[in-house]
PDB file of C-alpha atoms in Angstrom:
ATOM      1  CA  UNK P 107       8.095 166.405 135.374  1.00 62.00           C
ATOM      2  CA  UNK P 108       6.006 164.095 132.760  1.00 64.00           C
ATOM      3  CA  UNK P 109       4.802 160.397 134.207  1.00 89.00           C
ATOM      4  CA  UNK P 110       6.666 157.864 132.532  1.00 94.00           C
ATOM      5  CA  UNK P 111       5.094 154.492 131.741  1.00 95.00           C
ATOM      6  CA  UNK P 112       7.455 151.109 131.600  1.00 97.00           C
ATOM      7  CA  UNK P 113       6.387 147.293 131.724  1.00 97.00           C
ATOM      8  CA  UNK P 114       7.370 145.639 135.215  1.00 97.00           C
ATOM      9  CA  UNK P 115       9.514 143.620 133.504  1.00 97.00           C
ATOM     10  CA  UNK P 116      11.248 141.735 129.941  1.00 98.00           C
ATOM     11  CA  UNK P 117      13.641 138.788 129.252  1.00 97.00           C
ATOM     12  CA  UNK P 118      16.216 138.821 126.493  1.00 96.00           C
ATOM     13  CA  UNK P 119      18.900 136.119 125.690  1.00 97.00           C
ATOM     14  CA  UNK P 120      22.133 136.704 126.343  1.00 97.00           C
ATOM     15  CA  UNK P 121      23.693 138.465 123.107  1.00 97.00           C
ATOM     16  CA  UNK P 122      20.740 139.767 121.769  1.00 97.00           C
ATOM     17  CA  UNK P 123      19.545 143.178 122.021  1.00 97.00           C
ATOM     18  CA  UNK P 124      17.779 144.157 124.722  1.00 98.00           C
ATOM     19  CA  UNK P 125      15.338 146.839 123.656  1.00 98.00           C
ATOM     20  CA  UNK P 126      13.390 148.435 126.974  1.00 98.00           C
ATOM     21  CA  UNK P 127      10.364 150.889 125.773  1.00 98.00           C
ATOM     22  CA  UNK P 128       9.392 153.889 127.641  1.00 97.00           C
ATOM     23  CA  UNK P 129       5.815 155.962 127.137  1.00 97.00           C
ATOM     24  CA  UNK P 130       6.038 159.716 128.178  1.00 95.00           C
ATOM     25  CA  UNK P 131       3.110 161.049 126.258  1.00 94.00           C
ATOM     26  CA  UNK P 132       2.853 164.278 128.396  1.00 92.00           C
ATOM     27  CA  UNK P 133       6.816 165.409 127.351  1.00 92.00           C
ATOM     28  CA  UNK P 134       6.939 168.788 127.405  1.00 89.00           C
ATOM     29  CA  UNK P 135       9.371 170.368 125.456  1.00 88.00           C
ATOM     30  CA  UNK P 136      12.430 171.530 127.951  1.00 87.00           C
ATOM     31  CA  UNK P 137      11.941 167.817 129.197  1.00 90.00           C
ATOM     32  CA  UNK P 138      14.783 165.415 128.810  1.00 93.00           C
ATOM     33  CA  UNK P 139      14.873 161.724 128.709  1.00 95.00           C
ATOM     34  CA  UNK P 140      17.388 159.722 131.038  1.00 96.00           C
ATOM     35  CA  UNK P 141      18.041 156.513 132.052  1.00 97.00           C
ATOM     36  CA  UNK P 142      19.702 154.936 134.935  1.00 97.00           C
ATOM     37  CA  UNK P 143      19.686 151.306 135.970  1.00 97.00           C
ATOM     38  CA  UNK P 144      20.370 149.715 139.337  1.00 97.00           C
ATOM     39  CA  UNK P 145      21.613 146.192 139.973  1.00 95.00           C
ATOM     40  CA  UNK P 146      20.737 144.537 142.852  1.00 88.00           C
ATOM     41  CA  UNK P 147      20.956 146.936 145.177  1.00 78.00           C
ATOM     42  CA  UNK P 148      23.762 149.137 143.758  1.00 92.00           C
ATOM     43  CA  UNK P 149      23.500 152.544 143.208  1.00 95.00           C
ATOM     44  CA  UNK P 150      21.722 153.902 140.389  1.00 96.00           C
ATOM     45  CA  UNK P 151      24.111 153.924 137.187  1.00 97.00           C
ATOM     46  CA  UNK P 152      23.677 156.793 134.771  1.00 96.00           C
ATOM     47  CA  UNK P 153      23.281 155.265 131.130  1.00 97.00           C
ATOM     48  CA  UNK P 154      22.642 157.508 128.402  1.00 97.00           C
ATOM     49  CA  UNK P 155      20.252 161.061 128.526  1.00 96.00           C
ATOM     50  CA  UNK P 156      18.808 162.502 125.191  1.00 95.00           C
ATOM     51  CA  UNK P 157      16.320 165.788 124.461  1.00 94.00           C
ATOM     52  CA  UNK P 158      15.036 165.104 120.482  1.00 92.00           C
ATOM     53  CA  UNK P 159      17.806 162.973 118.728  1.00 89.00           C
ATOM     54  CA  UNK P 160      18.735 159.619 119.102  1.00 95.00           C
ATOM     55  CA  UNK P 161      22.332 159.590 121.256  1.00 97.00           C
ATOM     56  CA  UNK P 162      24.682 156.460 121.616  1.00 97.00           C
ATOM     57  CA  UNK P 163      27.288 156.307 124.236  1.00 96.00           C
ATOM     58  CA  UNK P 164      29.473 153.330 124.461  1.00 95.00           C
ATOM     59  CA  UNK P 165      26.338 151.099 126.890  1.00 95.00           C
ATOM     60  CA  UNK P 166      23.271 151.773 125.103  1.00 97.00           C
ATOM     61  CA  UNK P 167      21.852 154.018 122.190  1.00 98.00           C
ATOM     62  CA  UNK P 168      18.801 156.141 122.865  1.00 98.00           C
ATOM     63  CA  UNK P 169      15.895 155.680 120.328  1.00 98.00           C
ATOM     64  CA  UNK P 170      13.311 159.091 121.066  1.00 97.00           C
ATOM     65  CA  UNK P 171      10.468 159.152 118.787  1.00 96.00           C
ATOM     66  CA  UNK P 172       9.846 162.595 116.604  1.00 95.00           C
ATOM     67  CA  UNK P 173       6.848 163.501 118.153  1.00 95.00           C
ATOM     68  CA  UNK P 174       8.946 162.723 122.022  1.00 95.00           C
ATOM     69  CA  UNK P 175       5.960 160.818 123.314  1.00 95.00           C
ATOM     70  CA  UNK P 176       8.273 157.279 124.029  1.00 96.00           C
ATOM     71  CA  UNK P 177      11.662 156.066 123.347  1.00 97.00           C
ATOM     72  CA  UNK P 178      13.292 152.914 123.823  1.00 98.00           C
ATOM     73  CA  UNK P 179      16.878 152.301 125.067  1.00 98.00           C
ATOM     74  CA  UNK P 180      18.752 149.536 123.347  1.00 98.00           C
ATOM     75  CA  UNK P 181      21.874 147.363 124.573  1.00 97.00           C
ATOM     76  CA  UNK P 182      23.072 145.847 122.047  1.00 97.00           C
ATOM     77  CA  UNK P 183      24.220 143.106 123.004  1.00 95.00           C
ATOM     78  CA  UNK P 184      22.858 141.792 126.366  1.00 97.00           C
ATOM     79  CA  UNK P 185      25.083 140.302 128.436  1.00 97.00           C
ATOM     80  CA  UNK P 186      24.342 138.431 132.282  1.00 97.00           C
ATOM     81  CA  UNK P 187      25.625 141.239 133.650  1.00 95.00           C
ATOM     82  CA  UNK P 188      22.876 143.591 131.937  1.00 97.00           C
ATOM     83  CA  UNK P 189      20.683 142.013 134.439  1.00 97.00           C
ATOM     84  CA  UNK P 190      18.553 145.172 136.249  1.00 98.00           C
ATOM     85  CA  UNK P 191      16.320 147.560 136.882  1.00 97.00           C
ATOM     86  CA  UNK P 192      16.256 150.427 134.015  1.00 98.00           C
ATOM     87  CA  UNK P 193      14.982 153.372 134.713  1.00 97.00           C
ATOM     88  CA  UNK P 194      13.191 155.701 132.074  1.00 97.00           C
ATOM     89  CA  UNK P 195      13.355 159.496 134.033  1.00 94.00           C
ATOM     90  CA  UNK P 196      12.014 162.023 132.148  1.00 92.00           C
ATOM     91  CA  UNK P 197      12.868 165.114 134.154  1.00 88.00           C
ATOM     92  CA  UNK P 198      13.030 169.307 133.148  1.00 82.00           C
ATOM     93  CA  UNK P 199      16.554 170.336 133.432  1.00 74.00           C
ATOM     94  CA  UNK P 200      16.204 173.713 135.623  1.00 71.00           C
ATOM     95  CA  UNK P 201      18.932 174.422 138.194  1.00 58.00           C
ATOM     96  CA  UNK P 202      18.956 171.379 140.640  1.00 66.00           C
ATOM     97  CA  UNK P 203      15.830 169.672 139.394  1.00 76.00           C
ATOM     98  CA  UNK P 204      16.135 166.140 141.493  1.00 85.00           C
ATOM     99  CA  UNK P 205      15.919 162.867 139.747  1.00 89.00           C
ATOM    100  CA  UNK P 206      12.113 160.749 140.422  1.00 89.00           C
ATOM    101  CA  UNK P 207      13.036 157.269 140.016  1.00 92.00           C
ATOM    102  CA  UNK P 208      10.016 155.163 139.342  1.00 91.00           C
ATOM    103  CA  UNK P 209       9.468 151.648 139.463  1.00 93.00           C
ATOM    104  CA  UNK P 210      11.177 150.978 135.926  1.00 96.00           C
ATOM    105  CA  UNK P 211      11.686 147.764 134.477  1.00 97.00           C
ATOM    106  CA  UNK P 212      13.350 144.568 135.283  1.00 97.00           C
ATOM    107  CA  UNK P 213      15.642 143.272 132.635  1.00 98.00           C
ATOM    108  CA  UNK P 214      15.985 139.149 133.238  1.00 98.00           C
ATOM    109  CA  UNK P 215      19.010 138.428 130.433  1.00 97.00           C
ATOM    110  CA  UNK P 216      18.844 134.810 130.153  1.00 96.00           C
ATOM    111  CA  UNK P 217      22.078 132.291 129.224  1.00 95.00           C
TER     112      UNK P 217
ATOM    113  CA  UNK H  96      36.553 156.467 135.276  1.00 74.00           C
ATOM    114  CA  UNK H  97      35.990 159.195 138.802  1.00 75.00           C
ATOM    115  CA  UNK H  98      33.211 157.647 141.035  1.00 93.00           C
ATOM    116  CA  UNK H  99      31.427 158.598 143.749  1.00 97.00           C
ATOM    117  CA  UNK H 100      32.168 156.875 147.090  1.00 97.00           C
ATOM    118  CA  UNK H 101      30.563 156.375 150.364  1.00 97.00           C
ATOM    119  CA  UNK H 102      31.311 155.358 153.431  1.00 96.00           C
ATOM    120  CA  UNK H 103      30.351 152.786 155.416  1.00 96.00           C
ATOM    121  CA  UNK H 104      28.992 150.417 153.565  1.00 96.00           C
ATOM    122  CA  UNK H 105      26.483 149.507 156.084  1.00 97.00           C
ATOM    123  CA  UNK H 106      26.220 151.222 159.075  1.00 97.00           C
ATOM    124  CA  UNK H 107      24.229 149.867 162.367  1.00 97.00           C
ATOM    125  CA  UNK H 108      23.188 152.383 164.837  1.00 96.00           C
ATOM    126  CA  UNK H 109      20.595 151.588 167.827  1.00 97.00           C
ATOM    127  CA  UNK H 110      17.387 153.498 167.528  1.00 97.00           C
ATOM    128  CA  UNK H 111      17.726 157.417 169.122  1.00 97.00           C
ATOM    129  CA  UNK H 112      22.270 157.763 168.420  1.00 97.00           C
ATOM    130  CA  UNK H 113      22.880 160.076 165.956  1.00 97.00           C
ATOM    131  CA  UNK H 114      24.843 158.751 162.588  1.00 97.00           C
ATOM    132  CA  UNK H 115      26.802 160.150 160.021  1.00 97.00           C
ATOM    133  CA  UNK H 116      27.001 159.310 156.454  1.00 97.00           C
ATOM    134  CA  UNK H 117      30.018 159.834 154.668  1.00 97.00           C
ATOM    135  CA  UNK H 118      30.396 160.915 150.812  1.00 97.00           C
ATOM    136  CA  UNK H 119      32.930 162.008 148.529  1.00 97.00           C
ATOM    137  CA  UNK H 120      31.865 163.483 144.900  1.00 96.00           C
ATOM    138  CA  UNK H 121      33.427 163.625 142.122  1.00 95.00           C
ATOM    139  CA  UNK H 122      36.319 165.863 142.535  1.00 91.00           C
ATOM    140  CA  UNK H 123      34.945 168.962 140.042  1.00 89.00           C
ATOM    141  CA  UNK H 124      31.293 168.073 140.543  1.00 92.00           C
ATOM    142  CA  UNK H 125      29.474 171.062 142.389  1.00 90.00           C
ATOM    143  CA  UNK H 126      26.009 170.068 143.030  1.00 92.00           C
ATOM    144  CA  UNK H 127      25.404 166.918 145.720  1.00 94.00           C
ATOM    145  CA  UNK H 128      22.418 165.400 146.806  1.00 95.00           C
ATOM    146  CA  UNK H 129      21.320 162.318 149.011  1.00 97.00           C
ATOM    147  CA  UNK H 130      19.010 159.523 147.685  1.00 97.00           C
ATOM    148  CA  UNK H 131      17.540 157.053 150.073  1.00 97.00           C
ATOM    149  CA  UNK H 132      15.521 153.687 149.041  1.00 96.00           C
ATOM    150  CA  UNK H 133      13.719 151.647 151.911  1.00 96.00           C
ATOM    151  CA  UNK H 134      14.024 148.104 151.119  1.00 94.00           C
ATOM    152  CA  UNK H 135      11.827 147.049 148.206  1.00 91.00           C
ATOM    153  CA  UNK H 136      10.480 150.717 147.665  1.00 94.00           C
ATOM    154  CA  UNK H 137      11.453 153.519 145.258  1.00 94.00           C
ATOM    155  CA  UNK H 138      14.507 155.715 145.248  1.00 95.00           C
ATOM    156  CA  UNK H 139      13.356 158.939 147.090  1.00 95.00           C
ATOM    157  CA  UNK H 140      14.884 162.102 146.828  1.00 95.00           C
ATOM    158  CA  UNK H 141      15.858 163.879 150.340  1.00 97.00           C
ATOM    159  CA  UNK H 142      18.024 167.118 149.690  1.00 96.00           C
ATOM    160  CA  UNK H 143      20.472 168.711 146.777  1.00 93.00           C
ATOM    161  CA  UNK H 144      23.097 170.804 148.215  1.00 93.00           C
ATOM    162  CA  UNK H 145      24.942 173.662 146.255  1.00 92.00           C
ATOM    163  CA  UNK H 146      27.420 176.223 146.999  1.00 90.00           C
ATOM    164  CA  UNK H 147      27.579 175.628 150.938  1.00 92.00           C
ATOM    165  CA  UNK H 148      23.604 175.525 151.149  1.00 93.00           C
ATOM    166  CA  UNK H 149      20.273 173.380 150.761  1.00 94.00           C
ATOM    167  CA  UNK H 150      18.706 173.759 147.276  1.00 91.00           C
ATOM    168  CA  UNK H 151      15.595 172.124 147.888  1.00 91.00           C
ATOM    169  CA  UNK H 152      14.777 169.496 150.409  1.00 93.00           C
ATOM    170  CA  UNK H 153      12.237 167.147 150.086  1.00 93.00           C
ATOM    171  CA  UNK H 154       9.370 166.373 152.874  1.00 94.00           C
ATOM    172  CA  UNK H 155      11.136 163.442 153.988  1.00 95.00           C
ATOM    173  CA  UNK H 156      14.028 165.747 155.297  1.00 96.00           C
ATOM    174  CA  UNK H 157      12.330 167.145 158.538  1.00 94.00           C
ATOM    175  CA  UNK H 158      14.914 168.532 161.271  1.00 95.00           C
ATOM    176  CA  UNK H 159      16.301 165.369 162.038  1.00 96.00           C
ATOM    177  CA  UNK H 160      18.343 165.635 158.797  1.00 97.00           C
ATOM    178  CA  UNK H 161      21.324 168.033 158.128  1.00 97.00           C
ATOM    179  CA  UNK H 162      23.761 168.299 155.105  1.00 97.00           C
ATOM    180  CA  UNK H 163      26.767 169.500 155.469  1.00 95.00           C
ATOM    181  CA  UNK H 164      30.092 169.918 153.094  1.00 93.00           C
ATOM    182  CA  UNK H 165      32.926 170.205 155.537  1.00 87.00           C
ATOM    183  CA  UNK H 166      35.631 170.481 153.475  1.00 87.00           C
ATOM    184  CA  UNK H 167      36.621 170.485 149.990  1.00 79.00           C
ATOM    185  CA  UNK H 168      36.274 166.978 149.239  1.00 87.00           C
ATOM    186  CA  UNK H 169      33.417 165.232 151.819  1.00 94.00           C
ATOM    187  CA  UNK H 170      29.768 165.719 151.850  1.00 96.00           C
ATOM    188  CA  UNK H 171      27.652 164.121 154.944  1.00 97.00           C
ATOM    189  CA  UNK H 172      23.973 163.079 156.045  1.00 98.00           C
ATOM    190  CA  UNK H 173      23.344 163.736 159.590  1.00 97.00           C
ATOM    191  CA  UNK H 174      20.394 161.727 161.583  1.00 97.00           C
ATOM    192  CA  UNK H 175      20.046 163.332 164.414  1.00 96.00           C
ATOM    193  CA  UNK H 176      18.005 160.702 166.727  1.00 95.00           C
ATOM    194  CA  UNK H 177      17.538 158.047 164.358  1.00 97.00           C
ATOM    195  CA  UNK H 178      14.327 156.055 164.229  1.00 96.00           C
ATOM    196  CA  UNK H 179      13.373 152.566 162.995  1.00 97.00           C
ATOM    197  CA  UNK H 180      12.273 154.131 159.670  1.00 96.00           C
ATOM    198  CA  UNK H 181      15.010 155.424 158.703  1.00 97.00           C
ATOM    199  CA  UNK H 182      16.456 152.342 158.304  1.00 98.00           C
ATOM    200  CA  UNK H 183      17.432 152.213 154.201  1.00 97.00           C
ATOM    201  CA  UNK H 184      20.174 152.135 151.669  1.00 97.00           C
ATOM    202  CA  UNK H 185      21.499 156.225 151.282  1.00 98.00           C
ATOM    203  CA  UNK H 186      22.619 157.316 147.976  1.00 98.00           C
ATOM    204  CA  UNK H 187      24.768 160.299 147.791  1.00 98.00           C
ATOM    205  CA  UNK H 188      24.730 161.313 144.229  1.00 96.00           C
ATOM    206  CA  UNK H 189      26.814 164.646 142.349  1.00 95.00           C
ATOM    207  CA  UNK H 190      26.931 166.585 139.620  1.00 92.00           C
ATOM    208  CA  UNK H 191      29.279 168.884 137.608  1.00 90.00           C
ATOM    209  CA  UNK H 192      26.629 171.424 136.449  1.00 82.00           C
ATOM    210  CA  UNK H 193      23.262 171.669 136.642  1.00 76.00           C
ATOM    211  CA  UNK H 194      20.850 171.877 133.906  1.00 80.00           C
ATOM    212  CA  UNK H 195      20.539 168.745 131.840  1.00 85.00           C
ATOM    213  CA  UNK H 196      23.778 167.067 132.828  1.00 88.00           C
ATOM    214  CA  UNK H 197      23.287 163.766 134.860  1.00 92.00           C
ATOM    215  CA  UNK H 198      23.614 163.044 138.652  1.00 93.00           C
ATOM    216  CA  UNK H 199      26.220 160.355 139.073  1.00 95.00           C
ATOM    217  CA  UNK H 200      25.579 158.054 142.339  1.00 97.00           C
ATOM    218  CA  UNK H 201      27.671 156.027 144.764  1.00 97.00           C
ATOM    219  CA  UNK H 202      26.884 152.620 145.516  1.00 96.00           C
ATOM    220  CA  UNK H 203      25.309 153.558 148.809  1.00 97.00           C
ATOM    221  CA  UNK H 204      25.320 152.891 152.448  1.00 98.00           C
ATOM    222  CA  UNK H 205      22.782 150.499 154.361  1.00 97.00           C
ATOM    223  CA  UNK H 206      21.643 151.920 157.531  1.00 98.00           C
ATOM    224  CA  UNK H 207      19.857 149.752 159.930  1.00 98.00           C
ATOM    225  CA  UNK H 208      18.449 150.836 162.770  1.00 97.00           C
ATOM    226  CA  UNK H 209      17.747 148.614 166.062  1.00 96.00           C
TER     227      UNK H 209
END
């Protein structure tokens, strides 16, 4: 499965958007994006998963670039409870293909 | 919305007993796996679990470890003799199919070991 690069961390005031980018420059092309978050120490929460278009569920929207080589997952509107770690997995999807969680990015939202 | 639980929450056991970690999946998910994340460390991948057998295992999941789906509903981590590593939060996490669909987790169970 392609690396995935994320900064350690970003702050965003509460009712902004929160936009978290994601580099995967090695994507290959039966390689989907994901992204999970954990708070505190909860159990990761799936968010949203894309392959080549953009996708929006009702927590986030999914931004993938043409060329695949980084996306950025946007909330919308950031709330206290949007404080977490996001995860950007970027992960083949063969039969039973496990989930490597990095060390993804810390979203501080601030009042 | 369906959710994954686990049981206990947090589970002490004194270094050497044998514990068992208790999961139930989503009701029509078929695929289950356990997660485990030492404090402060990444989430690490320990076994997936389809159709009554192992999938893969990762090296972490030595012969202390067994998976078993007793019935239709629970799936369980046994430690066999548990050691003062293995002391971390476990994730049991399921799926409906495989492919591209996403693994769906419980909120976990904290093991500590004495």
């Amino acid at each position: 499965d392609a690396k995935t690069t994320q900064p350690p961390s970003m702050d965003c005031a509460e009712g902004r958007a929160a936009n978290l980018p994601c580099n995967h420059s090695t994507i290959s092309g039966n390689e989907y994006v994901y992204w999970y978050r954990q708070i505190h120490s909860q159990g990761p929460q799936y968010i949203i998963h894309g392959l080549k278009n953009n996708e929006t569920n009702e927590m986030a929207s999914l931004i993938i670039t043409e060329d695949r080589k980084s996306s950025t997952l946007i909330l919308p509107h950031a709330t206290l409870r949007d404080t977490a770690v996001y995860y950007c997995i970027v992960r083949v999807a063969t039969v039973f293909n496990k989930f490597y969680f990095g060390s993804g990015t810390k979203l501080n939202v601030k009042p | 919305e369906p959710e994954v639980t686990q049981t206990p929450s947090h589970q002490v056991t004194q270094m050497g007993q044998e514990v068992i970690l208790r999961c139930v999946p989503i009701s029509n998910h078929l695929y289950f796996y356990w997660y485990r994340q030492i404090l402060g460390q990444k989430v690490e991948f320990l076994v997936s679990f389809y159709n009554n057998e192992i999938s893969e295992k990762s090296e972490i999941f030595d012969d202390q470890f067994s998976v078993e789906r007793p019935d239709g509903s629970n799936f369980t981590l046994k430690i066999r003799s548990t050691k003062l590593e293995d002391s971390a939060m476990y994730f049991c996490a399921s799926s409906e199919r495989a492919g591209h669909q996403p693994q769906h987790f419980g909120d976990g169970t904290r093991l500590s070991i004495l």
